[in-house]
Amino acid sequence: MGGSNVAEVGSDAGQMRGWLDSREELAWRRFLSVHVRLRRTLSRELQREAGLSDADYVVLVHLSEAPRDRLRPYELGDAAEWEKSRLSHHLTRMERRGLIARETCPTDTRGAFIVLTSAGRAAIEAAAPLHVEHVRRWFLSVLTPEQLDTLSEISVALLAGLDPGEGGLDSECDGTGNDGSAPCSGGAGLLD
């Protein structure tokens, strides 16, 4: 940022230009710090205790939740929110380690499925309880139920601003099970 924190009011009603004011800057920097430190802590512990990278975990969660433990690469890329090249390189590394396999698609000879192997299933089943324990320890345990609800509402607002009309990861689930389902199914508790 640097320089002055003074915000200038633009010609549009209430629209701010220039630097963030002190309140905005504090909120933004705290958000960034929490995001970076929480991701780093969760990633470090996942690697140390389960031998999986953050990226490995994301792929294994999505495959383990998919019908028949398989997804087309574009589906996996969309679910993980990764670019095609990142996905391709990472899947190659995971395939070498025996965590996933590629199988041809019987209805599309140019297409393939990414399939969870038995080693991949064992890895996610061992890692998931550890990851949930870490999320509880470093995230959930420091928040009151009211703070957690507020954070969830804030997250929905931020996601809606980024992807209008999408409503976020669990747009059909309110996080409480009040929609008739379990609280946002398995993935919400497994991904960080």
PDB file of N, CA and C in Angstrom, residues 6-60:
ATOM      1  N   VAL A   6      -5.582   7.823   2.851  1.00  0.00           N
ATOM      2  CA  VAL A   6      -6.754   8.646   2.598  1.00  0.00           C
ATOM      3  C   VAL A   6      -7.518   8.112   1.398  1.00  0.00           C
ATOM      4  N   ALA A   7      -8.818   7.916   1.588  1.00  0.00           N
ATOM      5  CA  ALA A   7      -9.693   7.478   0.498  1.00  0.00           C
ATOM      6  C   ALA A   7     -10.380   8.701  -0.075  1.00  0.00           C
ATOM      7  N   GLU A   8     -10.509   8.730  -1.375  1.00  0.00           N
ATOM      8  CA  GLU A   8     -11.184   9.830  -2.045  1.00  0.00           C
ATOM      9  C   GLU A   8     -12.556   9.362  -2.487  1.00  0.00           C
ATOM     10  N   VAL A   9     -13.545  10.205  -2.274  1.00  0.00           N
ATOM     11  CA  VAL A   9     -14.893   9.865  -2.704  1.00  0.00           C
ATOM     12  C   VAL A   9     -14.999  10.199  -4.181  1.00  0.00           C
ATOM     13  N   GLY A  10     -15.422   9.206  -4.967  1.00  0.00           N
ATOM     14  CA  GLY A  10     -15.565   9.398  -6.407  1.00  0.00           C
ATOM     15  C   GLY A  10     -16.845  10.142  -6.735  1.00  0.00           C
ATOM     16  N   SER A  11     -17.048  10.410  -7.996  1.00  0.00           N
ATOM     17  CA  SER A  11     -18.244  11.124  -8.420  1.00  0.00           C
ATOM     18  C   SER A  11     -19.496  10.261  -8.275  1.00  0.00           C
ATOM     19  N   ASP A  12     -19.345   8.928  -8.333  1.00  0.00           N
ATOM     20  CA  ASP A  12     -20.487   8.044  -8.118  1.00  0.00           C
ATOM     21  C   ASP A  12     -20.792   8.026  -6.629  1.00  0.00           C
ATOM     22  N   ALA A  13     -22.052   8.038  -6.276  1.00  0.00           N
ATOM     23  CA  ALA A  13     -22.463   8.114  -4.871  1.00  0.00           C
ATOM     24  C   ALA A  13     -21.827   7.009  -4.052  1.00  0.00           C
ATOM     25  N   GLY A  14     -21.026   7.402  -3.068  1.00  0.00           N
ATOM     26  CA  GLY A  14     -20.440   6.471  -2.116  1.00  0.00           C
ATOM     27  C   GLY A  14     -19.314   5.614  -2.638  1.00  0.00           C
ATOM     28  N   GLN A  15     -18.971   5.691  -3.901  1.00  0.00           N
ATOM     29  CA  GLN A  15     -17.907   4.843  -4.425  1.00  0.00           C
ATOM     30  C   GLN A  15     -16.561   5.392  -3.991  1.00  0.00           C
ATOM     31  N   MET A  16     -15.713   4.529  -3.444  1.00  0.00           N
ATOM     32  CA  MET A  16     -14.412   4.951  -2.933  1.00  0.00           C
ATOM     33  C   MET A  16     -13.328   4.630  -3.952  1.00  0.00           C
ATOM     34  N   ARG A  17     -12.383   5.591  -4.079  1.00  0.00           N
ATOM     35  CA  ARG A  17     -11.219   5.380  -4.928  1.00  0.00           C
ATOM     36  C   ARG A  17      -9.990   5.704  -4.106  1.00  0.00           C
ATOM     37  N   GLY A  18      -8.856   5.317  -4.587  1.00  0.00           N
ATOM     38  CA  GLY A  18      -7.630   5.631  -3.883  1.00  0.00           C
ATOM     39  C   GLY A  18      -7.297   4.576  -2.849  1.00  0.00           C
ATOM     40  N   TRP A  19      -6.654   5.007  -1.786  1.00  0.00           N
ATOM     41  CA  TRP A  19      -6.216   4.089  -0.741  1.00  0.00           C
ATOM     42  C   TRP A  19      -7.375   3.615   0.110  1.00  0.00           C
ATOM     43  N   LEU A  20      -7.164   2.472   0.741  1.00  0.00           N
ATOM     44  CA  LEU A  20      -8.144   1.982   1.708  1.00  0.00           C
ATOM     45  C   LEU A  20      -8.086   2.880   2.942  1.00  0.00           C
ATOM     46  N   ASP A  21      -9.241   3.084   3.582  1.00  0.00           N
ATOM     47  CA  ASP A  21      -9.180   3.817   4.842  1.00  0.00           C
ATOM     48  C   ASP A  21      -8.632   2.859   5.904  1.00  0.00           C
ATOM     49  N   SER A  22      -8.352   3.354   7.096  1.00  0.00           N
ATOM     50  CA  SER A  22      -7.680   2.529   8.107  1.00  0.00           C
ATOM     51  C   SER A  22      -8.509   1.312   8.503  1.00  0.00           C
ATOM     52  N   ARG A  23      -9.817   1.464   8.589  1.00  0.00           N
ATOM     53  CA  ARG A  23     -10.685   0.336   8.928  1.00  0.00           C
ATOM     54  C   ARG A  23     -10.655  -0.722   7.843  1.00  0.00           C
ATOM     55  N   GLU A  24     -10.777  -0.307   6.581  1.00  0.00           N
ATOM     56  CA  GLU A  24     -10.740  -1.227   5.446  1.00  0.00           C
ATOM     57  C   GLU A  24      -9.389  -1.930   5.349  1.00  0.00           C
ATOM     58  N   GLU A  25      -8.313  -1.173   5.517  1.00  0.00           N
ATOM     59  CA  GLU A  25      -6.979  -1.743   5.417  1.00  0.00           C
ATOM     60  C   GLU A  25      -6.739  -2.781   6.505  1.00  0.00           C
ATOM     61  N   LEU A  26      -7.168  -2.472   7.733  1.00  0.00           N
ATOM     62  CA  LEU A  26      -7.003  -3.410   8.835  1.00  0.00           C
ATOM     63  C   LEU A  26      -7.764  -4.709   8.561  1.00  0.00           C
ATOM     64  N   ALA A  27      -9.016  -4.590   8.128  1.00  0.00           N
ATOM     65  CA  ALA A  27      -9.816  -5.786   7.833  1.00  0.00           C
ATOM     66  C   ALA A  27      -9.188  -6.605   6.705  1.00  0.00           C
ATOM     67  N   TRP A  28      -8.751  -5.938   5.636  1.00  0.00           N
ATOM     68  CA  TRP A  28      -8.160  -6.617   4.492  1.00  0.00           C
ATOM     69  C   TRP A  28      -6.876  -7.335   4.881  1.00  0.00           C
ATOM     70  N   ARG A  29      -5.997  -6.640   5.579  1.00  0.00           N
ATOM     71  CA  ARG A  29      -4.720  -7.258   5.955  1.00  0.00           C
ATOM     72  C   ARG A  29      -4.905  -8.402   6.941  1.00  0.00           C
ATOM     73  N   ARG A  30      -5.839  -8.273   7.853  1.00  0.00           N
ATOM     74  CA  ARG A  30      -6.115  -9.383   8.779  1.00  0.00           C
ATOM     75  C   ARG A  30      -6.661 -10.584   8.024  1.00  0.00           C
ATOM     76  N   PHE A  31      -7.544 -10.333   7.069  1.00  0.00           N
ATOM     77  CA  PHE A  31      -8.083 -11.431   6.259  1.00  0.00           C
ATOM     78  C   PHE A  31      -6.948 -12.153   5.530  1.00  0.00           C
ATOM     79  N   LEU A  32      -6.068 -11.386   4.875  1.00  0.00           N
ATOM     80  CA  LEU A  32      -4.951 -11.997   4.143  1.00  0.00           C
ATOM     81  C   LEU A  32      -4.045 -12.786   5.076  1.00  0.00           C
ATOM     82  N   SER A  33      -3.749 -12.227   6.223  1.00  0.00           N
ATOM     83  CA  SER A  33      -2.872 -12.901   7.173  1.00  0.00           C
ATOM     84  C   SER A  33      -3.482 -14.211   7.666  1.00  0.00           C
ATOM     85  N   VAL A  34      -4.759 -14.171   8.020  1.00  0.00           N
ATOM     86  CA  VAL A  34      -5.439 -15.390   8.473  1.00  0.00           C
ATOM     87  C   VAL A  34      -5.425 -16.434   7.364  1.00  0.00           C
ATOM     88  N   HIS A  35      -5.756 -16.016   6.147  1.00  0.00           N
ATOM     89  CA  HIS A  35      -5.799 -16.954   5.022  1.00  0.00           C
ATOM     90  C   HIS A  35      -4.442 -17.627   4.812  1.00  0.00           C
ATOM     91  N   VAL A  36      -3.404 -16.834   4.737  1.00  0.00           N
ATOM     92  CA  VAL A  36      -2.064 -17.377   4.469  1.00  0.00           C
ATOM     93  C   VAL A  36      -1.604 -18.270   5.619  1.00  0.00           C
ATOM     94  N   ARG A  37      -1.741 -17.801   6.836  1.00  0.00           N
ATOM     95  CA  ARG A  37      -1.243 -18.573   7.984  1.00  0.00           C
ATOM     96  C   ARG A  37      -2.047 -19.849   8.216  1.00  0.00           C
ATOM     97  N   LEU A  38      -3.358 -19.784   8.047  1.00  0.00           N
ATOM     98  CA  LEU A  38      -4.183 -20.971   8.229  1.00  0.00           C
ATOM     99  C   LEU A  38      -3.881 -22.011   7.154  1.00  0.00           C
ATOM    100  N   ARG A  39      -3.801 -21.578   5.893  1.00  0.00           N
ATOM    101  CA  ARG A  39      -3.466 -22.517   4.813  1.00  0.00           C
ATOM    102  C   ARG A  39      -2.095 -23.139   5.040  1.00  0.00           C
ATOM    103  N   ARG A  40      -1.113 -22.321   5.422  1.00  0.00           N
ATOM    104  CA  ARG A  40       0.235 -22.828   5.651  1.00  0.00           C
ATOM    105  C   ARG A  40       0.246 -23.857   6.786  1.00  0.00           C
ATOM    106  N   THR A  41      -0.437 -23.556   7.880  1.00  0.00           N
ATOM    107  CA  THR A  41      -0.483 -24.477   9.017  1.00  0.00           C
ATOM    108  C   THR A  41      -1.174 -25.779   8.643  1.00  0.00           C
ATOM    109  N   LEU A  42      -2.334 -25.682   7.995  1.00  0.00           N
ATOM    110  CA  LEU A  42      -3.054 -26.893   7.597  1.00  0.00           C
ATOM    111  C   LEU A  42      -2.237 -27.720   6.611  1.00  0.00           C
ATOM    112  N   SER A  43      -1.605 -27.063   5.654  1.00  0.00           N
ATOM    113  CA  SER A  43      -0.788 -27.771   4.657  1.00  0.00           C
ATOM    114  C   SER A  43       0.400 -28.467   5.296  1.00  0.00           C
ATOM    115  N   ARG A  44       1.083 -27.760   6.171  1.00  0.00           N
ATOM    116  CA  ARG A  44       2.261 -28.326   6.843  1.00  0.00           C
ATOM    117  C   ARG A  44       1.886 -29.572   7.642  1.00  0.00           C
ATOM    118  N   GLU A  45       0.795 -29.489   8.394  1.00  0.00           N
ATOM    119  CA  GLU A  45       0.389 -30.625   9.226  1.00  0.00           C
ATOM    120  C   GLU A  45      -0.105 -31.791   8.387  1.00  0.00           C
ATOM    121  N   LEU A  46      -0.804 -31.507   7.306  1.00  0.00           N
ATOM    122  CA  LEU A  46      -1.261 -32.569   6.404  1.00  0.00           C
ATOM    123  C   LEU A  46      -0.068 -33.301   5.800  1.00  0.00           C
ATOM    124  N   GLN A  47       0.932 -32.556   5.369  1.00  0.00           N
ATOM    125  CA  GLN A  47       2.140 -33.155   4.801  1.00  0.00           C
ATOM    126  C   GLN A  47       2.884 -33.974   5.856  1.00  0.00           C
ATOM    127  N   ARG A  48       3.025 -33.404   7.029  1.00  0.00           N
ATOM    128  CA  ARG A  48       3.778 -34.061   8.101  1.00  0.00           C
ATOM    129  C   ARG A  48       3.088 -35.342   8.579  1.00  0.00           C
ATOM    130  N   GLU A  49       1.789 -35.290   8.784  1.00  0.00           N
ATOM    131  CA  GLU A  49       1.086 -36.426   9.373  1.00  0.00           C
ATOM    132  C   GLU A  49       0.566 -37.440   8.358  1.00  0.00           C
ATOM    133  N   ALA A  50       0.257 -36.998   7.147  1.00  0.00           N
ATOM    134  CA  ALA A  50      -0.354 -37.911   6.177  1.00  0.00           C
ATOM    135  C   ALA A  50       0.479 -38.089   4.913  1.00  0.00           C
ATOM    136  N   GLY A  51       1.532 -37.286   4.750  1.00  0.00           N
ATOM    137  CA  GLY A  51       2.367 -37.402   3.564  1.00  0.00           C
ATOM    138  C   GLY A  51       1.698 -36.921   2.288  1.00  0.00           C
ATOM    139  N   LEU A  52       0.678 -36.080   2.433  1.00  0.00           N
ATOM    140  CA  LEU A  52      -0.041 -35.552   1.277  1.00  0.00           C
ATOM    141  C   LEU A  52       0.124 -34.038   1.211  1.00  0.00           C
ATOM    142  N   SER A  53       0.243 -33.546   0.002  1.00  0.00           N
ATOM    143  CA  SER A  53       0.244 -32.094  -0.182  1.00  0.00           C
ATOM    144  C   SER A  53      -1.203 -31.614  -0.153  1.00  0.00           C
ATOM    145  N   ASP A  54      -1.345 -30.317  -0.021  1.00  0.00           N
ATOM    146  CA  ASP A  54      -2.649 -29.686  -0.104  1.00  0.00           C
ATOM    147  C   ASP A  54      -3.349 -30.073  -1.407  1.00  0.00           C
ATOM    148  N   ALA A  55      -2.611 -30.014  -2.498  1.00  0.00           N
ATOM    149  CA  ALA A  55      -3.161 -30.328  -3.818  1.00  0.00           C
ATOM    150  C   ALA A  55      -3.573 -31.797  -3.908  1.00  0.00           C
ATOM    151  N   ASP A  56      -2.763 -32.705  -3.365  1.00  0.00           N
ATOM    152  CA  ASP A  56      -3.128 -34.124  -3.339  1.00  0.00           C
ATOM    153  C   ASP A  56      -4.471 -34.305  -2.640  1.00  0.00           C
ATOM    154  N   TYR A  57      -4.586 -33.655  -1.498  1.00  0.00           N
ATOM    155  CA  TYR A  57      -5.787 -33.792  -0.688  1.00  0.00           C
ATOM    156  C   TYR A  57      -7.026 -33.319  -1.440  1.00  0.00           C
ATOM    157  N   VAL A  58      -6.918 -32.185  -2.098  1.00  0.00           N
ATOM    158  CA  VAL A  58      -8.051 -31.642  -2.855  1.00  0.00           C
ATOM    159  C   VAL A  58      -8.499 -32.642  -3.923  1.00  0.00           C
ATOM    160  N   VAL A  59      -7.570 -33.178  -4.674  1.00  0.00           N
ATOM    161  CA  VAL A  59      -7.909 -34.147  -5.726  1.00  0.00           C
ATOM    162  C   VAL A  59      -8.547 -35.391  -5.121  1.00  0.00           C
ATOM    163  N   LEU A  60      -7.948 -35.918  -4.065  1.00  0.00           N
ATOM    164  CA  LEU A  60      -8.473 -37.144  -3.459  1.00  0.00           C
ATOM    165  C   LEU A  60      -9.865 -36.945  -2.869  1.00  0.00           C
TER     166      LEU A  60
END
